[in-house]
Amino acid sequence: MASPKTAVSSLSLLVALIICFSPVHSSNTIGKGYRLISVEESPDGGFIGYLQVKQKTNIYGSDITTLRLFVKHETDNRLRVHITDARKQRWEVPYNLLPREQPPPAGKVIGKSPTTVHEISGSELIFSFTKDPFTFAVKRKSNGQTLFNTSSDSASPFGQMVFKDQYLEISTSLPKDASLYGLGENSQAKGIKLVPNEPYTLYTEDVSAINLNTDLYGSHPVYMDLRNVGGKPYAHAVLLLNSNGMDVFYRGTSLTYKVTGGVFDFYFVAGPSPLDVVDQYTSLIGRPAPMPYWSLGFHQCRWGYHNLSVVEDVVDSYKKAKIPLDVIWNDDDHMDAHKDFTLNNISYPRAKLLKFLDRIHKMGMKYIVINDPGIGVNASYGVYQRAMANDVFIKYEGKPFLAQVWPGPVYFPDFLNPKTVAWWGDEIRRFHELVPIDGLWIDMNEVSNFCSGLCTIPKGKQCPSGEGPGWICCLDCKNITKTRWDDPPYKINATGVTAPVGFKTIATSALHYNGVREYDAHSLYGFSETIATHKGLQSIQGKRPFILSRSTFVGSGRYAAHWTGDNKGTWQSLRVSISTMLNFGIFGVPMVGSDICGFYPQPTEELCNRWIEVGAFYPFSRDHANYYSPRQELYQWDTVAKSARNALGMRYKLLPYLYTLSYEAHMTGAPMARPLFFSFPEYTKCYGLSTQFLLGTSLMISPVLKKGRTQVKALFPPGSWYHMFDMTQAVVTKTGKRVALPAPLHFVNVHLYQNTILPMQQGGLISKEARTTPFSLVITFPAGATEGYATGKLYLDEDELPEMKLGNGQSTYVDFYASVGNGTVKMWSQVKEGKFALSKGWVIEKVSVLGLKGAGSASEIEINGSPISNEAKKIEVSSKEHTYVVGLEEEGENKSVMVEVKGLEMMVGKDFNMSWKMGINGAN
């Protein structure tokens, strides 16, 4: 659902850019910097130093006189640099929301002592500093490269560090060849790689994702820096853990943070590979949430399913069209007058709804509904009554802050208050008893408000009137500008037009639990609601919760999935969806996707065809549309239905692989969907690539992203790539190459890289049935290689258990291996805790081995050391010669074959080994 703020016009965006990049004050006039007066080792293994301001200025407020510096190598690959007021506690991201080590408390300043330390060295990162003016640098020990340096030079001129109550500024120099990614959430029209002199503002806003290069629903002040040093790639990441609004200015050779409060709390993770970076980053912020198997199926939603019969028809129509569907969703159509935790008994009569849910649950399908945080102000509404009794709302001058969202006048729960968390969980329990939902979709939690300022309910008129779109403010409101929290000295580039920080949200002088100001906690609202929702769902279901949240912050991936918000049915929105998806993998939120075919307005038929060919490979795959748009379920067009059956058919065959990726994400933070540079960091041509992506390490999607195209020019890193829809087709390149591939309307290019073992099943219309089908293994070697080695893995479990792990008796993990050499092909497995897989009776029925040299077939097949008679075991062996779209350059002989062996009955839950000799006869 949407309440889109007015799209930024080209003129207003230009004005905003001029304001943003032509500051009234230079950094040198804002602050004169600090000097280090002492540093010594602290009892916890860190170092504490004290900084004294060199000369105060009054621009954006007075400088804080004395700062405390805390430096600690928290792990072998993570360094923390924390700078705050030395004498009093300042606002920080609450430690109970994002658990982490706490620095020593602020308090008495230690007297001046000799500064004998000049650098603080860890296993891989070195912290060094200068005393006057105080600057610091972070270097990599292994190669001496500087990763972060607050000392200005002629190549990257910037000012000294500034630390005032409501304005903090710090900069770092950067090499020109550094490739930066992150700093979201925003819609990056130019791709995933950060572009110098584009605006990067971080402040959670209900701004439609169709607006480019502006602050959107989430705040993730982290970036990954990838550099190629002498032909060797090195990646690291920098997190500034701060929830206050900020502008980040990236100029190519420098990066400057301008923050409206809080502290400098930097975390540096050393990598050196991109996968190492996300592993180290998510070990700090929390590993991504375990996802139920069904959540990897296809989802259908729409704002405007006016009654239950429409929803029933959607489910039946998908089945009739033979398009896979796992989850049906309701936007607020099921609610009584848009009120949370209610049911409209006219449009969605409970008895009929329960009967419908019983039917789809037996099929294996699931049902999810929306929930917005605003609680309707209505004395006869039980949820409101219990909320008032528990005193759970955010306050303004001692009274609940009044806003307007879909129900009309609302109050917002304060999720920083423990009582609110308990009340919210109880409301989830009550609603679950009314309707057995399978997950919750929490929307509008930036937080969104249709009004601005201090409002009252108008007398003598209905609000809302019941006419029009519903997002027009009908409360009586006046602006709040009387405090420095509502009208701060530094104006971030909010919504791309330097809007007031309280515009269409909660007044920033409003108060949360324990006197916390909205000014500081604003961007944490969705994160805190997500944690409360996760706790509530887990307590009532005893299952693995599924939560989809629009607003996110550092650590949200530990609890929820994310969709990219209100996009548009345009080719540009399709292209941007890939960059946003890839960014969220870096942010530690791997379960992510965009509204397939666009939220509004209606897409063209061609666009919807192409979008499902991309969206079928989003980690979170859902079609969702606006109330005012025509219907766009995938069966509405015959051509789109055909593309959906093709693309989603492949997705459902790949579900074991996707689920294994979700397990890896949960264990190590590894993104499910990744930029190509994650697997090919040495290949610099893919550093800015945003039109293709990988699922895991080896499966590459190269979609059509422009109107009228029937071919796609795809970049192939060096090696052998095999087409998943026709495994006889291969692209082979020694040095990497851009290749023009056929891409007719119903066709999507998906390629599997060499040295991979890919577990698949036979697919189906619901993940529950697809999961019962036999397995196959696709094994890829470099085309025509006489020797090769491949690996793969498979994770299986009882997917709705709260935890996703081995050791509970209800999970199995398999490592697969394969080799070719001396004319012999071998494959084998090593199973951990096979009991669960054996209890399900899963078997491997087929293996397909790609890239084998020559033109022969398999002979002398052995399984677990025993020769196999083809006739006795009904085993079928076939081989086909590969066709090269691009062949082996400068090679005279490039023949290779695919060999398939069918009719196998190897148990997934038992170790196996299998081998055969490559014969010399022609292909069958």
PDB file of N, CA, C and O in Angstrom, residues 865-916:
ATOM      1  N   GLY A 865      31.028 -48.743  -5.312  1.00  0.00           N
ATOM      2  CA  GLY A 865      31.978 -49.819  -5.543  1.00  0.00           C
ATOM      3  C   GLY A 865      31.456 -51.000  -6.313  1.00  0.00           C
ATOM      4  O   GLY A 865      32.224 -51.927  -6.621  1.00  0.00           O
ATOM      5  N   SER A 866      30.174 -51.005  -6.648  1.00  0.00           N
ATOM      6  CA  SER A 866      29.587 -52.147  -7.351  1.00  0.00           C
ATOM      7  C   SER A 866      29.283 -51.781  -8.788  1.00  0.00           C
ATOM      8  O   SER A 866      28.654 -50.749  -9.043  1.00  0.00           O
ATOM      9  N   PRO A 867      29.684 -52.630  -9.756  1.00  0.00           N
ATOM     10  CA  PRO A 867      29.329 -52.379 -11.160  1.00  0.00           C
ATOM     11  C   PRO A 867      27.814 -52.423 -11.349  1.00  0.00           C
ATOM     12  O   PRO A 867      27.119 -53.195 -10.681  1.00  0.00           O
ATOM     13  N   ILE A 868      27.333 -51.589 -12.250  1.00  0.00           N
ATOM     14  CA  ILE A 868      25.896 -51.497 -12.483  1.00  0.00           C
ATOM     15  C   ILE A 868      25.582 -52.019 -13.875  1.00  0.00           C
ATOM     16  O   ILE A 868      26.172 -51.593 -14.866  1.00  0.00           O
ATOM     17  N   SER A 869      24.645 -52.924 -13.931  1.00  0.00           N
ATOM     18  CA  SER A 869      24.137 -53.395 -15.207  1.00  0.00           C
ATOM     19  C   SER A 869      22.974 -52.509 -15.614  1.00  0.00           C
ATOM     20  O   SER A 869      21.990 -52.378 -14.888  1.00  0.00           O
ATOM     21  N   ASN A 870      23.091 -51.904 -16.782  1.00  0.00           N
ATOM     22  CA  ASN A 870      22.041 -50.992 -17.248  1.00  0.00           C
ATOM     23  C   ASN A 870      20.680 -51.670 -17.298  1.00  0.00           C
ATOM     24  O   ASN A 870      19.658 -51.101 -16.939  1.00  0.00           O
ATOM     25  N   GLU A 871      20.669 -52.912 -17.778  1.00  0.00           N
ATOM     26  CA  GLU A 871      19.399 -53.605 -17.927  1.00  0.00           C
ATOM     27  C   GLU A 871      18.774 -53.909 -16.563  1.00  0.00           C
ATOM     28  O   GLU A 871      17.585 -53.727 -16.338  1.00  0.00           O
ATOM     29  N   ALA A 872      19.602 -54.371 -15.643  1.00  0.00           N
ATOM     30  CA  ALA A 872      19.066 -54.787 -14.342  1.00  0.00           C
ATOM     31  C   ALA A 872      18.537 -53.616 -13.551  1.00  0.00           C
ATOM     32  O   ALA A 872      17.537 -53.727 -12.847  1.00  0.00           O
ATOM     33  N   LYS A 873      19.198 -52.491 -13.663  1.00  0.00           N
ATOM     34  CA  LYS A 873      18.821 -51.360 -12.818  1.00  0.00           C
ATOM     35  C   LYS A 873      17.976 -50.321 -13.557  1.00  0.00           C
ATOM     36  O   LYS A 873      17.650 -49.277 -13.005  1.00  0.00           O
ATOM     37  N   LYS A 874      17.633 -50.570 -14.798  1.00  0.00           N
ATOM     38  CA  LYS A 874      16.840 -49.626 -15.588  1.00  0.00           C
ATOM     39  C   LYS A 874      17.509 -48.258 -15.671  1.00  0.00           C
ATOM     40  O   LYS A 874      16.849 -47.234 -15.651  1.00  0.00           O
ATOM     41  N   ILE A 875      18.793 -48.289 -15.715  1.00  0.00           N
ATOM     42  CA  ILE A 875      19.538 -47.033 -15.814  1.00  0.00           C
ATOM     43  C   ILE A 875      19.706 -46.653 -17.277  1.00  0.00           C
ATOM     44  O   ILE A 875      20.049 -47.482 -18.112  1.00  0.00           O
ATOM     45  N   GLU A 876      19.445 -45.403 -17.579  1.00  0.00           N
ATOM     46  CA  GLU A 876      19.590 -44.884 -18.941  1.00  0.00           C
ATOM     47  C   GLU A 876      20.792 -43.950 -18.984  1.00  0.00           C
ATOM     48  O   GLU A 876      20.947 -43.085 -18.134  1.00  0.00           O
ATOM     49  N   VAL A 877      21.613 -44.140 -19.988  1.00  0.00           N
ATOM     50  CA  VAL A 877      22.801 -43.299 -20.180  1.00  0.00           C
ATOM     51  C   VAL A 877      22.707 -42.642 -21.550  1.00  0.00           C
ATOM     52  O   VAL A 877      22.403 -43.302 -22.546  1.00  0.00           O
ATOM     53  N   SER A 878      22.943 -41.360 -21.598  1.00  0.00           N
ATOM     54  CA  SER A 878      22.919 -40.651 -22.876  1.00  0.00           C
ATOM     55  C   SER A 878      24.000 -39.584 -22.875  1.00  0.00           C
ATOM     56  O   SER A 878      24.487 -39.165 -21.817  1.00  0.00           O
ATOM     57  N   SER A 879      24.379 -39.152 -24.059  1.00  0.00           N
ATOM     58  CA  SER A 879      25.339 -38.059 -24.158  1.00  0.00           C
ATOM     59  C   SER A 879      24.990 -37.184 -25.346  1.00  0.00           C
ATOM     60  O   SER A 879      24.444 -37.660 -26.343  1.00  0.00           O
ATOM     61  N   LYS A 880      25.282 -35.914 -25.198  1.00  0.00           N
ATOM     62  CA  LYS A 880      25.035 -34.944 -26.265  1.00  0.00           C
ATOM     63  C   LYS A 880      26.227 -34.009 -26.352  1.00  0.00           C
ATOM     64  O   LYS A 880      26.798 -33.607 -25.331  1.00  0.00           O
ATOM     65  N   GLU A 881      26.549 -33.646 -27.582  1.00  0.00           N
ATOM     66  CA  GLU A 881      27.681 -32.746 -27.777  1.00  0.00           C
ATOM     67  C   GLU A 881      27.264 -31.310 -27.478  1.00  0.00           C
ATOM     68  O   GLU A 881      26.152 -30.888 -27.799  1.00  0.00           O
ATOM     69  N   HIS A 882      28.159 -30.564 -26.839  1.00  0.00           N
ATOM     70  CA  HIS A 882      27.878 -29.155 -26.545  1.00  0.00           C
ATOM     71  C   HIS A 882      27.975 -28.304 -27.814  1.00  0.00           C
ATOM     72  O   HIS A 882      28.809 -28.546 -28.683  1.00  0.00           O
ATOM     73  N   THR A 883      27.103 -27.315 -27.877  1.00  0.00           N
ATOM     74  CA  THR A 883      27.170 -26.290 -28.911  1.00  0.00           C
ATOM     75  C   THR A 883      27.680 -25.012 -28.267  1.00  0.00           C
ATOM     76  O   THR A 883      27.159 -24.579 -27.230  1.00  0.00           O
ATOM     77  N   TYR A 884      28.694 -24.391 -28.876  1.00  0.00           N
ATOM     78  CA  TYR A 884      29.282 -23.201 -28.274  1.00  0.00           C
ATOM     79  C   TYR A 884      28.697 -21.938 -28.879  1.00  0.00           C
ATOM     80  O   TYR A 884      28.788 -21.716 -30.083  1.00  0.00           O
ATOM     81  N   VAL A 885      28.076 -21.129 -28.027  1.00  0.00           N
ATOM     82  CA  VAL A 885      27.690 -19.786 -28.464  1.00  0.00           C
ATOM     83  C   VAL A 885      28.959 -18.986 -28.710  1.00  0.00           C
ATOM     84  O   VAL A 885      29.107 -18.256 -29.689  1.00  0.00           O
ATOM     85  N   VAL A 886      29.894 -19.131 -27.788  1.00  0.00           N
ATOM     86  CA  VAL A 886      31.250 -18.619 -27.977  1.00  0.00           C
ATOM     87  C   VAL A 886      32.169 -19.773 -27.632  1.00  0.00           C
ATOM     88  O   VAL A 886      32.013 -20.408 -26.585  1.00  0.00           O
ATOM     89  N   GLY A 887      33.130 -20.079 -28.490  1.00  0.00           N
ATOM     90  CA  GLY A 887      33.933 -21.270 -28.293  1.00  0.00           C
ATOM     91  C   GLY A 887      35.232 -21.004 -27.572  1.00  0.00           C
ATOM     92  O   GLY A 887      35.492 -19.916 -27.067  1.00  0.00           O
ATOM     93  N   LEU A 888      36.051 -22.050 -27.534  1.00  0.00           N
ATOM     94  CA  LEU A 888      37.363 -21.964 -26.908  1.00  0.00           C
ATOM     95  C   LEU A 888      38.291 -21.190 -27.842  1.00  0.00           C
ATOM     96  O   LEU A 888      38.674 -21.673 -28.904  1.00  0.00           O
ATOM     97  N   GLU A 889      38.624 -19.961 -27.431  1.00  0.00           N
ATOM     98  CA  GLU A 889      39.454 -19.129 -28.301  1.00  0.00           C
ATOM     99  C   GLU A 889      40.829 -19.765 -28.516  1.00  0.00           C
ATOM    100  O   GLU A 889      41.404 -20.331 -27.587  1.00  0.00           O
ATOM    101  N   GLU A 890      41.273 -19.663 -29.745  1.00  0.00           N
ATOM    102  CA  GLU A 890      42.616 -20.110 -30.113  1.00  0.00           C
ATOM    103  C   GLU A 890      42.845 -21.589 -29.798  1.00  0.00           C
ATOM    104  O   GLU A 890      43.938 -22.014 -29.454  1.00  0.00           O
ATOM    105  N   GLU A 891      41.782 -22.353 -29.833  1.00  0.00           N
ATOM    106  CA  GLU A 891      41.900 -23.785 -29.588  1.00  0.00           C
ATOM    107  C   GLU A 891      41.460 -24.524 -30.844  1.00  0.00           C
ATOM    108  O   GLU A 891      40.398 -24.251 -31.397  1.00  0.00           O
ATOM    109  N   GLY A 892      42.249 -25.466 -31.301  1.00  0.00           N
ATOM    110  CA  GLY A 892      41.852 -26.216 -32.469  1.00  0.00           C
ATOM    111  C   GLY A 892      40.785 -27.247 -32.157  1.00  0.00           C
ATOM    112  O   GLY A 892      39.894 -27.509 -32.956  1.00  0.00           O
ATOM    113  N   GLU A 893      40.841 -27.834 -30.973  1.00  0.00           N
ATOM    114  CA  GLU A 893      39.903 -28.892 -30.609  1.00  0.00           C
ATOM    115  C   GLU A 893      39.100 -28.439 -29.405  1.00  0.00           C
ATOM    116  O   GLU A 893      39.640 -28.187 -28.344  1.00  0.00           O
ATOM    117  N   ASN A 894      37.795 -28.300 -29.577  1.00  0.00           N
ATOM    118  CA  ASN A 894      37.005 -27.830 -28.445  1.00  0.00           C
ATOM    119  C   ASN A 894      35.740 -28.665 -28.248  1.00  0.00           C
ATOM    120  O   ASN A 894      34.769 -28.183 -27.717  1.00  0.00           O
ATOM    121  N   LYS A 895      35.794 -29.915 -28.709  1.00  0.00           N
ATOM    122  CA  LYS A 895      34.614 -30.750 -28.530  1.00  0.00           C
ATOM    123  C   LYS A 895      34.476 -31.157 -27.074  1.00  0.00           C
ATOM    124  O   LYS A 895      35.440 -31.511 -26.401  1.00  0.00           O
ATOM    125  N   SER A 896      33.257 -31.090 -26.585  1.00  0.00           N
ATOM    126  CA  SER A 896      32.961 -31.595 -25.251  1.00  0.00           C
ATOM    127  C   SER A 896      31.514 -32.067 -25.231  1.00  0.00           C
ATOM    128  O   SER A 896      30.718 -31.696 -26.099  1.00  0.00           O
ATOM    129  N   VAL A 897      31.183 -32.878 -24.251  1.00  0.00           N
ATOM    130  CA  VAL A 897      29.846 -33.483 -24.207  1.00  0.00           C
ATOM    131  C   VAL A 897      29.227 -33.343 -22.825  1.00  0.00           C
ATOM    132  O   VAL A 897      29.916 -33.115 -21.820  1.00  0.00           O
ATOM    133  N   MET A 898      27.916 -33.485 -22.846  1.00  0.00           N
ATOM    134  CA  MET A 898      27.140 -33.618 -21.616  1.00  0.00           C
ATOM    135  C   MET A 898      26.705 -35.078 -21.513  1.00  0.00           C
ATOM    136  O   MET A 898      26.134 -35.631 -22.458  1.00  0.00           O
ATOM    137  N   VAL A 899      26.978 -35.695 -20.389  1.00  0.00           N
ATOM    138  CA  VAL A 899      26.549 -37.076 -20.148  1.00  0.00           C
ATOM    139  C   VAL A 899      25.489 -37.078 -19.053  1.00  0.00           C
ATOM    140  O   VAL A 899      25.688 -36.470 -17.991  1.00  0.00           O
ATOM    141  N   GLU A 900      24.377 -37.744 -19.325  1.00  0.00           N
ATOM    142  CA  GLU A 900      23.304 -37.876 -18.336  1.00  0.00           C
ATOM    143  C   GLU A 900      23.114 -39.336 -17.984  1.00  0.00           C
ATOM    144  O   GLU A 900      23.107 -40.203 -18.870  1.00  0.00           O
ATOM    145  N   VAL A 901      22.961 -39.586 -16.690  1.00  0.00           N
ATOM    146  CA  VAL A 901      22.644 -40.925 -16.207  1.00  0.00           C
ATOM    147  C   VAL A 901      21.345 -40.832 -15.417  1.00  0.00           C
ATOM    148  O   VAL A 901      21.274 -40.129 -14.400  1.00  0.00           O
ATOM    149  N   LYS A 902      20.310 -41.517 -15.906  1.00  0.00           N
ATOM    150  CA  LYS A 902      18.980 -41.495 -15.272  1.00  0.00           C
ATOM    151  C   LYS A 902      18.658 -42.853 -14.663  1.00  0.00           C
ATOM    152  O   LYS A 902      19.309 -43.857 -14.956  1.00  0.00           O
ATOM    153  N   GLY A 903      17.606 -42.860 -13.857  1.00  0.00           N
ATOM    154  CA  GLY A 903      17.134 -44.106 -13.261  1.00  0.00           C
ATOM    155  C   GLY A 903      17.884 -44.500 -12.006  1.00  0.00           C
ATOM    156  O   GLY A 903      17.797 -45.644 -11.548  1.00  0.00           O
ATOM    157  N   LEU A 904      18.624 -43.565 -11.439  1.00  0.00           N
ATOM    158  CA  LEU A 904      19.373 -43.840 -10.209  1.00  0.00           C
ATOM    159  C   LEU A 904      18.438 -43.841  -9.003  1.00  0.00           C
ATOM    160  O   LEU A 904      17.350 -43.267  -9.033  1.00  0.00           O
ATOM    161  N   GLU A 905      18.894 -44.452  -7.932  1.00  0.00           N
ATOM    162  CA  GLU A 905      18.124 -44.468  -6.682  1.00  0.00           C
ATOM    163  C   GLU A 905      19.082 -44.262  -5.508  1.00  0.00           C
ATOM    164  O   GLU A 905      19.047 -44.986  -4.518  1.00  0.00           O
ATOM    165  N   MET A 906      19.936 -43.244  -5.616  1.00  0.00           N
ATOM    166  CA  MET A 906      20.899 -42.972  -4.551  1.00  0.00           C
ATOM    167  C   MET A 906      20.239 -42.118  -3.471  1.00  0.00           C
ATOM    168  O   MET A 906      19.684 -41.060  -3.772  1.00  0.00           O
ATOM    169  N   MET A 907      20.285 -42.559  -2.243  1.00  0.00           N
ATOM    170  CA  MET A 907      19.633 -41.853  -1.145  1.00  0.00           C
ATOM    171  C   MET A 907      20.400 -40.564  -0.818  1.00  0.00           C
ATOM    172  O   MET A 907      21.619 -40.580  -0.642  1.00  0.00           O
ATOM    173  N   VAL A 908      19.668 -39.456  -0.746  1.00  0.00           N
ATOM    174  CA  VAL A 908      20.282 -38.171  -0.397  1.00  0.00           C
ATOM    175  C   VAL A 908      20.916 -38.243   0.989  1.00  0.00           C
ATOM    176  O   VAL A 908      21.975 -37.650   1.238  1.00  0.00           O
ATOM    177  N   GLY A 909      20.296 -38.986   1.897  1.00  0.00           N
ATOM    178  CA  GLY A 909      20.746 -39.029   3.284  1.00  0.00           C
ATOM    179  C   GLY A 909      21.877 -39.989   3.563  1.00  0.00           C
ATOM    180  O   GLY A 909      22.258 -40.167   4.715  1.00  0.00           O
ATOM    181  N   LYS A 910      22.433 -40.633   2.521  1.00  0.00           N
ATOM    182  CA  LYS A 910      23.549 -41.560   2.707  1.00  0.00           C
ATOM    183  C   LYS A 910      24.718 -41.144   1.827  1.00  0.00           C
ATOM    184  O   LYS A 910      24.535 -40.706   0.698  1.00  0.00           O
ATOM    185  N   ASP A 911      25.930 -41.324   2.353  1.00  0.00           N
ATOM    186  CA  ASP A 911      27.107 -41.113   1.519  1.00  0.00           C
ATOM    187  C   ASP A 911      27.030 -42.018   0.296  1.00  0.00           C
ATOM    188  O   ASP A 911      26.638 -43.189   0.398  1.00  0.00           O
ATOM    189  N   PHE A 912      27.400 -41.499  -0.842  1.00  0.00           N
ATOM    190  CA  PHE A 912      27.482 -42.340  -2.029  1.00  0.00           C
ATOM    191  C   PHE A 912      28.756 -42.010  -2.780  1.00  0.00           C
ATOM    192  O   PHE A 912      29.352 -40.942  -2.599  1.00  0.00           O
ATOM    193  N   ASN A 913      29.184 -42.930  -3.619  1.00  0.00           N
ATOM    194  CA  ASN A 913      30.212 -42.618  -4.608  1.00  0.00           C
ATOM    195  C   ASN A 913      29.842 -43.311  -5.904  1.00  0.00           C
ATOM    196  O   ASN A 913      29.301 -44.412  -5.905  1.00  0.00           O
ATOM    197  N   MET A 914      30.101 -42.639  -6.986  1.00  0.00           N
ATOM    198  CA  MET A 914      29.718 -43.117  -8.298  1.00  0.00           C
ATOM    199  C   MET A 914      30.830 -42.771  -9.279  1.00  0.00           C
ATOM    200  O   MET A 914      31.462 -41.710  -9.152  1.00  0.00           O
ATOM    201  N   SER A 915      31.084 -43.649 -10.218  1.00  0.00           N
ATOM    202  CA  SER A 915      32.129 -43.372 -11.204  1.00  0.00           C
ATOM    203  C   SER A 915      31.793 -44.049 -12.517  1.00  0.00           C
ATOM    204  O   SER A 915      30.969 -44.963 -12.574  1.00  0.00           O
ATOM    205  N   TRP A 916      32.428 -43.569 -13.574  1.00  0.00           N
ATOM    206  CA  TRP A 916      32.342 -44.247 -14.867  1.00  0.00           C
ATOM    207  C   TRP A 916      33.548 -43.871 -15.710  1.00  0.00           C
ATOM    208  O   TRP A 916      34.251 -42.889 -15.442  1.00  0.00           O
TER     209      TRP A 916
END
